[in-house]
Tab-separated table of C-alpha atoms in Angstrom:
chain	number	residue	atom	x	y	z
M	1	MET	CA	0.538	0.432	-0.267
M	2	LYS	CA	1.820	3.510	-0.736
M	3	LYS	CA	2.170	5.603	1.929
M	4	VAL	CA	0.403	9.046	2.577
M	5	ASP	CA	2.807	12.587	2.689
M	6	VAL	CA	2.852	14.408	5.499
M	7	ILE	CA	3.955	18.168	4.719
M	8	ILE	CA	4.533	20.198	8.219
M	9	LEU	CA	4.373	23.987	6.985
M	10	HIS	CA	5.799	26.172	9.671
M	11	GLU	CA	6.944	30.089	9.531
M	12	TYR	CA	10.863	28.443	11.166
M	13	GLY	CA	10.511	25.135	10.479
M	14	ALA	CA	10.653	23.872	14.208
M	15	PRO	CA	10.783	19.939	13.963
M	16	ASN	CA	11.198	19.780	17.606
M	17	HIS	CA	7.906	20.861	18.244
M	18	TYR	CA	6.483	17.835	16.336
M	19	ILE	CA	8.434	14.596	17.262
M	20	GLY	CA	5.504	13.766	19.589
M	21	LEU	CA	4.190	13.785	15.609
M	22	LYS	CA	6.876	12.003	14.282
M	23	HIS	CA	6.520	9.106	16.451
M	24	TYR	CA	2.833	8.088	15.865
M	25	LEU	CA	3.204	8.501	12.175
M	26	ASN	CA	6.200	6.063	12.411
M	27	ARG	CA	3.886	3.462	15.237
M	28	CYS	CA	0.886	3.740	12.682
M	29	GLY	CA	2.844	2.607	9.344
M	30	ILE	CA	0.822	4.441	7.065
M	31	TYR	CA	2.466	7.485	6.416
M	32	ASN	CA	5.799	8.603	4.997
M	33	GLU	CA	8.083	10.130	6.994
M	34	PRO	CA	7.054	13.815	7.854
M	35	GLN	CA	8.890	16.765	5.290
M	36	TYR	CA	8.909	20.114	6.546
M	37	LYS	CA	9.083	23.255	4.919
M	38	GLU	CA	9.418	26.902	6.269
M	39	PHE	CA	6.897	29.648	4.174
M	40	SER	CA	9.659	32.478	5.931
M	41	ILE	CA	11.337	33.366	2.964
M	42	THR	CA	12.931	36.223	2.575
M	43	ARG	CA	14.005	37.162	6.225
M	44	ARG	CA	15.547	34.281	5.951
M	45	LEU	CA	16.934	34.622	2.718
M	46	LEU	CA	18.122	38.057	4.056
M	47	LYS	CA	19.441	35.586	6.753
M	48	GLY	CA	21.269	33.743	4.634
M	49	VAL	CA	23.293	35.978	2.498
M	50	LYS	CA	24.318	37.843	5.450
M	51	ASP	CA	25.886	34.997	7.588
M	52	LYS	CA	27.522	33.608	4.655
M	53	ASN	CA	25.249	30.607	5.621
M	54	PHE	CA	24.825	28.661	2.011
M	55	LYS	CA	22.968	25.729	3.857
M	56	LEU	CA	20.141	27.967	4.813
M	57	ILE	CA	19.606	29.852	1.295
M	58	PHE	CA	19.208	26.318	-0.216
M	59	LYS	CA	17.291	25.590	1.760
M	60	THR	CA	15.291	28.224	1.772
M	61	ILE	CA	15.575	28.271	-2.043
M	62	GLN	CA	14.039	24.972	-1.679
M	63	ASN	CA	11.342	26.297	0.547
M	64	ILE	CA	10.664	29.202	-2.157
M	65	LYS	CA	10.239	26.419	-5.078
M	66	TRP	CA	7.390	24.447	-2.896
M	67	LEU	CA	5.893	27.301	-2.250
M	68	MET	CA	5.693	28.715	-5.959
M	69	LEU	CA	5.375	25.308	-7.496
M	70	SER	CA	1.778	24.285	-4.862
M	71	PHE	CA	0.531	27.921	-5.281
M	72	ILE	CA	0.450	27.462	-8.943
M	73	PHE	CA	-0.350	23.849	-9.322
M	74	PRO	CA	-2.335	23.319	-5.556
M	75	LEU	CA	-3.481	19.917	-6.635
M	76	LYS	CA	0.070	18.645	-6.180
M	77	ASN	CA	-1.079	19.102	-3.019
M	78	LYS	CA	-4.462	16.213	-3.131
M	79	ASP	CA	-3.940	13.748	-0.678
M	80	LYS	CA	-1.770	14.601	1.356
M	81	TYR	CA	-2.192	16.359	5.036
M	82	ILE	CA	0.002	19.472	5.342
M	83	VAL	CA	0.217	20.242	9.304
M	84	LEU	CA	0.246	24.511	9.502
M	85	GLY	CA	1.886	26.173	12.022
M	86	MET	CA	0.799	29.629	11.970
M	87	ALA	CA	0.675	32.703	14.103
M	88	PRO	CA	-2.951	33.758	13.885
M	89	LEU	CA	-3.742	36.827	11.692
M	90	ASP	CA	-0.903	35.897	9.711
M	91	TRP	CA	-1.292	38.106	7.067
M	92	ARG	CA	0.016	35.246	4.917
M	93	ILE	CA	-2.687	32.628	4.916
M	94	ILE	CA	-4.081	34.346	1.902
M	95	PHE	CA	-1.699	33.147	-0.400
M	96	LEU	CA	-0.862	29.758	1.186
M	97	CYS	CA	-5.116	29.593	0.854
M	98	ARG	CA	-4.871	28.363	-2.468
M	99	ILE	CA	-1.715	26.163	-1.625
M	100	LEU	CA	-2.826	23.846	1.411
M	101	LYS	CA	-6.547	23.913	-1.260
M	102	HIS	CA	-6.929	20.176	-1.904
M	103	ALA	CA	-4.913	19.142	1.172
M	104	THR	CA	-5.898	17.566	4.435
M	105	VAL	CA	-5.602	20.584	6.939
M	106	ILE	CA	-4.649	20.540	10.649
M	107	TYR	CA	-4.014	23.731	11.968
M	108	HIS	CA	-1.464	23.289	14.787
M	109	SER	CA	-1.392	26.749	17.573
M	110	SER	CA	0.370	27.923	21.005
M	111	TRP	CA	-0.758	30.916	20.896
M	112	THR	CA	-3.271	31.884	23.933
M	113	ASP	CA	-4.852	35.126	22.999
M	114	TRP	CA	-7.237	35.197	20.428
M	115	SER	CA	-9.429	37.948	21.637
M	116	ASN	CA	-8.181	40.809	19.048
M	117	ASN	CA	-6.230	42.659	22.380
M	118	ASN	CA	-2.783	40.562	22.157
M	119	PHE	CA	-2.290	39.304	18.844
M	120	PRO	CA	1.598	38.910	17.313
M	121	LYS	CA	0.731	39.703	13.929
M	122	LYS	CA	-0.221	43.517	13.702
M	123	ASN	CA	-1.975	44.182	10.940
M	124	ILE	CA	-2.551	47.761	9.753
M	125	PHE	CA	-3.564	47.242	6.264
M	126	ALA	CA	-6.995	45.441	5.234
M	127	ALA	CA	-7.528	43.948	9.363
M	128	ASN	CA	-10.882	43.177	8.219
M	129	ILE	CA	-10.324	41.479	5.499
M	130	ILE	CA	-7.409	38.969	7.127
M	131	ARG	CA	-9.648	38.478	10.080
M	132	SER	CA	-12.446	37.169	7.910
M	133	LYS	CA	-9.466	34.741	5.344
M	134	TRP	CA	-9.150	33.390	8.857
M	135	LEU	CA	-12.668	32.478	10.241
M	136	PHE	CA	-13.008	30.889	7.064
M	137	PHE	CA	-10.411	29.013	6.586
M	138	LEU	CA	-10.623	27.447	10.681
M	139	SER	CA	-14.407	26.522	9.939
M	140	GLN	CA	-14.113	25.853	6.500
M	141	LYS	CA	-11.137	24.349	5.158
M	142	VAL	CA	-8.738	22.770	8.371
M	143	SER	CA	-10.586	19.428	9.212
M	144	ALA	CA	-8.429	19.163	12.980
M	145	ILE	CA	-6.533	21.743	14.748
M	146	ALA	CA	-3.971	20.326	17.567
M	147	ALA	CA	-3.610	23.173	19.976
M	148	VAL	CA	-0.392	23.453	22.297
M	149	THR	CA	-2.734	23.908	25.812
M	150	ASN	CA	-6.019	23.984	26.889
M	151	ILE	CA	-5.622	27.973	26.764
M	152	THR	CA	-5.317	27.564	23.271
M	153	ALA	CA	-8.073	25.413	22.811
M	154	ASN	CA	-10.704	27.816	24.766
M	155	GLU	CA	-9.417	31.122	22.768
M	156	ILE	CA	-9.767	29.576	19.256
M	157	GLU	CA	-12.886	28.001	20.114
M	158	SER	CA	-14.317	31.386	21.562
M	159	PHE	CA	-12.488	32.733	17.812
M	160	LEU	CA	-14.811	30.195	16.589
M	161	LEU	CA	-17.843	31.468	18.441
M	162	ASN	CA	-18.110	28.253	19.980
M	163	LYS	CA	-18.573	26.500	16.299
M	164	ASN	CA	-16.769	23.944	15.317
M	165	LYS	CA	-15.454	22.534	18.744
M	166	ASN	CA	-15.474	18.786	17.075
M	167	LYS	CA	-12.158	19.957	15.602
M	168	ILE	CA	-9.859	21.271	18.700
M	169	ASN	CA	-8.246	18.833	19.742
M	170	VAL	CA	-5.271	19.493	22.923
M	171	VAL	CA	-1.595	17.870	22.203
M	172	TYR	CA	0.842	19.218	23.679
M	173	HIS	CA	5.042	19.552	22.906
M	174	ALA	CA	6.874	16.613	23.961
M	175	PHE	CA	10.513	15.948	25.075
M	176	ASP	CA	12.661	13.506	23.949
M	177	ASP	CA	13.078	9.802	25.759
M	178	ILE	CA	16.551	10.778	26.262
M	179	PHE	CA	16.080	12.913	29.251
M	180	LEU	CA	14.494	10.416	31.189
M	181	ASP	CA	17.483	8.393	30.998
M	182	ASN	CA	18.895	8.845	34.151
M	183	GLN	CA	18.765	8.841	38.146
M	184	VAL	CA	17.097	11.823	40.372
M	185	THR	CA	19.063	12.478	42.710
M	186	ALA	CA	20.306	15.824	44.819
M	187	GLN	CA	23.331	17.141	43.104
M	188	PRO	CA	26.385	16.722	45.521
M	189	ASN	CA	27.445	20.144	47.487
M	190	SER	CA	30.846	20.548	46.683
M	191	SER	CA	32.918	22.802	48.514
M	192	GLU	CA	31.740	25.768	47.426
M	193	PHE	CA	28.320	25.200	46.076
M	194	LYS	CA	25.258	24.477	48.186
M	195	LEU	CA	22.520	24.308	44.617
M	196	ASN	CA	23.061	23.847	41.388
M	197	ILE	CA	20.461	26.234	39.642
M	198	LEU	CA	19.665	26.150	35.438
M	199	PHE	CA	18.146	28.808	32.965
M	200	ILE	CA	17.497	27.224	29.120
M	201	GLY	CA	16.761	29.673	26.410
M	202	ARG	CA	16.949	32.760	24.719
M	203	LEU	CA	18.975	35.241	26.809
M	204	VAL	CA	16.834	38.411	25.855
M	205	THR	CA	15.361	40.667	28.578
M	206	GLN	CA	12.104	39.234	28.172
M	207	LYS	CA	13.244	35.646	29.554
M	208	GLY	CA	14.023	37.698	32.995
M	209	ILE	CA	17.910	37.134	32.919
M	210	GLU	CA	18.682	40.452	34.646
M	211	LYS	CA	16.572	38.799	37.891
M	212	ILE	CA	17.962	35.501	37.455
M	213	ILE	CA	21.650	37.984	38.280
M	214	ASP	CA	20.076	39.479	40.850
M	215	LEU	CA	19.299	35.956	42.388
M	216	SER	CA	23.322	35.384	41.871
M	217	ILE	CA	24.468	38.079	43.451
M	218	ARG	CA	22.074	37.160	46.536
M	219	HIS	CA	23.141	33.218	46.355
M	220	PRO	CA	26.341	32.845	46.036
M	221	TYR	CA	26.655	29.870	47.110
M	222	TYR	CA	24.640	28.624	44.437
M	223	LYS	CA	25.912	28.243	41.419
M	224	PHE	CA	24.011	29.235	38.496
M	225	THR	CA	24.204	27.879	34.872
M	226	PHE	CA	23.050	29.533	31.832
M	227	VAL	CA	22.474	27.646	28.080
M	228	GLY	CA	21.632	30.029	25.428
M	229	SER	CA	22.154	32.698	22.885
M	230	GLY	CA	21.131	36.324	23.115
M	231	ASP	CA	22.008	39.722	23.806
M	232	TYR	CA	23.022	38.487	27.538
M	233	SER	CA	25.665	36.057	25.871
M	234	ASP	CA	28.813	38.718	25.985
M	235	ILE	CA	27.764	39.766	29.264
M	236	LEU	CA	27.781	36.174	30.827
M	237	ILE	CA	30.967	35.711	28.827
M	238	LYS	CA	32.814	38.876	30.211
M	239	THR	CA	31.615	37.623	34.059
M	240	LYS	CA	34.210	37.209	36.441
M	241	LYS	CA	31.216	35.824	38.877
M	242	ASN	CA	32.879	32.136	40.013
M	243	ASN	CA	29.052	31.294	40.885
M	244	ILE	CA	27.365	31.711	37.024
M	245	SER	CA	29.014	29.364	34.310
M	246	PHE	CA	28.013	30.473	30.846
M	247	MET	CA	27.455	27.518	28.442
M	248	GLY	CA	26.088	28.915	25.233
M	249	TYR	CA	23.822	27.406	22.826
M	250	VAL	CA	23.622	23.600	22.757
M	251	GLU	CA	22.087	21.731	20.027
M	252	SER	CA	22.676	17.787	21.457
M	253	LYS	CA	20.140	16.568	23.185
M	254	SER	CA	22.259	14.153	24.705
M	255	GLU	CA	24.484	17.196	25.495
M	256	LEU	CA	21.696	18.854	26.750
M	257	ALA	CA	20.487	16.597	28.995
M	258	LYS	CA	23.355	15.656	30.322
M	259	ILE	CA	23.986	18.784	31.789
M	260	CYS	CA	19.618	18.967	32.992
M	261	ASN	CA	20.856	16.143	35.413
M	262	GLU	CA	23.775	18.057	36.794
M	263	ASN	CA	21.030	20.592	38.477
M	264	ASP	CA	18.608	20.552	40.497
M	265	ILE	CA	16.127	23.512	39.729
M	266	ILE	CA	15.198	25.532	36.645
M	267	LEU	CA	14.069	28.276	36.536
M	268	LEU	CA	11.779	30.395	33.791
M	269	PRO	CA	10.970	34.182	35.291
M	270	SER	CA	9.609	35.580	31.798
M	271	LEU	CA	8.656	38.261	31.784
M	272	ARG	CA	5.391	40.075	29.569
M	273	ILE	CA	6.289	42.349	26.510
M	274	SER	CA	3.456	43.507	24.089
M	275	GLY	CA	2.571	41.111	21.888
M	276	TRP	CA	4.559	38.256	23.508
M	277	GLU	CA	4.484	36.523	27.585
M	278	GLU	CA	6.033	32.595	27.930
M	279	LEU	CA	4.260	30.186	26.037
M	280	PHE	CA	4.489	25.971	25.980
M	281	GLY	CA	8.358	25.988	26.495
M	282	ILE	CA	9.821	22.612	25.793
M	283	SER	CA	13.423	23.270	27.702
M	284	LEU	CA	11.341	23.498	30.983
M	285	ILE	CA	9.537	20.548	29.951
M	286	GLU	CA	12.958	18.734	29.223
M	287	ALA	CA	14.060	19.902	32.575
M	288	MET	CA	11.861	18.810	34.506
M	289	ALA	CA	12.336	15.238	33.275
M	290	THR	CA	15.583	15.142	34.136
M	291	GLY	CA	14.341	15.911	37.801
M	292	CYS	CA	15.128	19.772	37.673
M	293	ILE	CA	12.644	21.475	40.212
M	294	PRO	CA	10.724	23.961	37.998
M	295	LEU	CA	10.478	28.101	39.800
M	296	VAL	CA	8.467	30.048	37.101
M	297	THR	CA	7.115	33.059	36.774
M	298	ASP	CA	2.806	33.051	36.141
M	299	HIS	CA	2.788	32.992	31.956
M	300	MET	CA	0.081	30.842	30.653
M	301	GLY	CA	2.984	28.175	29.292
M	302	PRO	CA	4.407	27.540	32.590
M	303	LYS	CA	1.268	27.567	34.529
M	304	GLU	CA	-0.533	24.986	32.461
M	305	ILE	CA	2.512	22.327	32.625
M	306	LEU	CA	2.408	22.902	35.950
M	307	ASN	CA	-1.060	22.416	36.951
M	308	CYS	CA	-0.263	18.555	37.661
M	309	SER	CA	0.201	19.169	40.821
M	310	LYS	CA	-0.765	21.302	43.619
M	311	GLU	CA	2.878	20.985	44.646
M	312	PHE	CA	4.261	23.196	42.256
M	313	GLN	CA	1.538	25.753	42.424
M	314	GLN	CA	3.505	27.370	45.048
M	315	TYR	CA	6.597	27.667	42.448
M	316	ILE	CA	4.740	30.189	40.031
M	317	PHE	CA	5.325	33.487	41.718
M	318	THR	CA	4.508	36.722	39.991
M	319	GLU	CA	7.176	39.027	38.267
M	320	GLU	CA	7.013	41.377	40.794
M	321	HIS	CA	8.007	39.388	43.357
M	322	PHE	CA	10.284	36.505	41.349
M	323	VAL	CA	13.281	37.561	42.914
M	324	ASN	CA	12.408	37.634	46.954
M	325	ASP	CA	10.166	34.613	46.328
M	326	ALA	CA	12.688	32.280	44.251
M	327	SER	CA	15.558	33.543	46.902
M	328	LEU	CA	12.944	31.865	49.741
M	329	ALA	CA	12.211	28.517	47.902
M	330	LEU	CA	16.290	28.008	46.978
M	331	LYS	CA	16.908	28.331	50.914
M	332	VAL	CA	14.053	25.562	51.599
M	333	PHE	CA	15.482	23.413	49.527
M	334	GLU	CA	19.023	23.520	50.664
M	335	ASN	CA	17.912	23.342	54.213
M	336	ASP	CA	16.002	20.774	53.639
M	337	LYS	CA	18.261	17.605	51.001
M	338	SER	CA	14.834	14.513	51.818
M	339	TYR	CA	12.082	17.540	50.400
M	340	LEU	CA	14.345	18.187	47.224
M	341	ILE	CA	14.402	14.895	46.618
M	342	ASP	CA	10.945	14.443	46.687
M	343	MET	CA	10.287	17.164	44.529
M	344	LYS	CA	12.526	16.262	41.874
M	345	MET	CA	11.123	13.141	42.034
M	346	LEU	CA	7.744	14.694	41.294
M	347	SER	CA	9.037	17.237	38.733
M	348	ARG	CA	9.939	13.559	37.206
M	349	ASP	CA	6.714	12.395	37.179
M	350	CYS	CA	4.505	15.763	36.021
M	351	ALA	CA	7.165	15.143	32.791
M	352	ARG	CA	5.946	11.955	31.980
M	353	ASN	CA	2.844	13.549	30.817
M	354	PHE	CA	4.569	15.302	27.915
M	355	SER	CA	6.904	12.362	26.903
M	356	ILE	CA	6.553	10.741	23.187
M	357	LYS	CA	4.655	8.204	23.983
M	358	SER	CA	1.936	10.241	25.647
M	359	ILE	CA	1.769	13.335	23.125
M	360	SER	CA	1.997	10.976	19.772
M	361	ALA	CA	-1.209	9.333	21.815
M	362	GLN	CA	-2.621	13.460	20.761
M	363	TRP	CA	-1.581	12.831	17.664
M	364	GLU	CA	-3.652	9.907	16.723
M	365	LYS	CA	-6.629	12.157	18.177
M	366	VAL	CA	-5.595	14.428	15.784
M	367	PHE	CA	-5.260	12.660	12.626
M	368	TYR	CA	-8.594	10.431	13.702
M	369	SER	CA	-10.356	13.792	13.905
M	370	ALA	CA	-9.079	15.050	10.806
M	371	ASN	CA	-10.132	11.769	8.523
M	372	ASN	CA	-14.172	11.695	10.435
M	373	ASN	CA	-14.380	15.729	9.166
M	374	ASN	CA	-13.195	15.179	5.622
M	375	LEU	CA	-15.882	12.306	5.638
């Protein structure tokens, strides 16, 4: 039997968002390996030229070719499944509707505010036309919707005026099983550091890097490790504080799992800015899977992840009080190693909700929904 093609069409690719989907497709046996396509063309091409990244230039040219052929000959996508990861009210939906015309479309989103107040894409011109196009697309063209959180699912349902409920499924992001390979233990205290604390992500203001630096000043006997790249990279490279370690961007999941395993706490003190707050952080669940205890600010994504346990609700702090409240929590962990171990075990148990096997089962429901809605 000929296998069915599945194409993941995303602004920037993001294959790590789809490891649960890939597992389902492989397990099912009737689908080919997913193909990854990107629709952010101009920006990616300019970046490739600027950085002299010939691999990115070639990849972008291949994406341009696929988009052009699909636009001219939309029938080429007939009998294919296309999973579209796209920010709400993106104007490019006008062109993608033709490309997706004959495909079975699954829309994938993590955006948590569809109320018109905080869309990531601000359309100055033809805003009403674009909104109408999105309403038509989601209600008439899309066969199933995969929402990354329950909040996202509820927001999309409201956007669609409480219609098409049968299309909407909650599908969390998944983490690689390699993060479950270690044994959960408290990291042994060195003569120098009493707790090992980790941050993974973009090193930019809205990720709360200054708050973590403040904590490192307050607690010179805790070790703070930063993994990532961004505006604060140079500051962290040049720091002379002996309790700060900067690892840079780590691409290898096995290496990242090893780093997580060497830490007790994962920090995510994100700060809201216009058009953005922390959504579903894959790095957070990866670290939790190794036993890192999460201390976060009260953003929608982390709050939903930590919904798995009432114990973790006490570690969701306001942006304003994060440094003080996190300091108190860290002191408790420092002084009670038995409690530290218990919470590390609970963190891993919570993360299992987002394992590849669990999320694969959620994607199975999405495809079942898509097939039923195509009948």
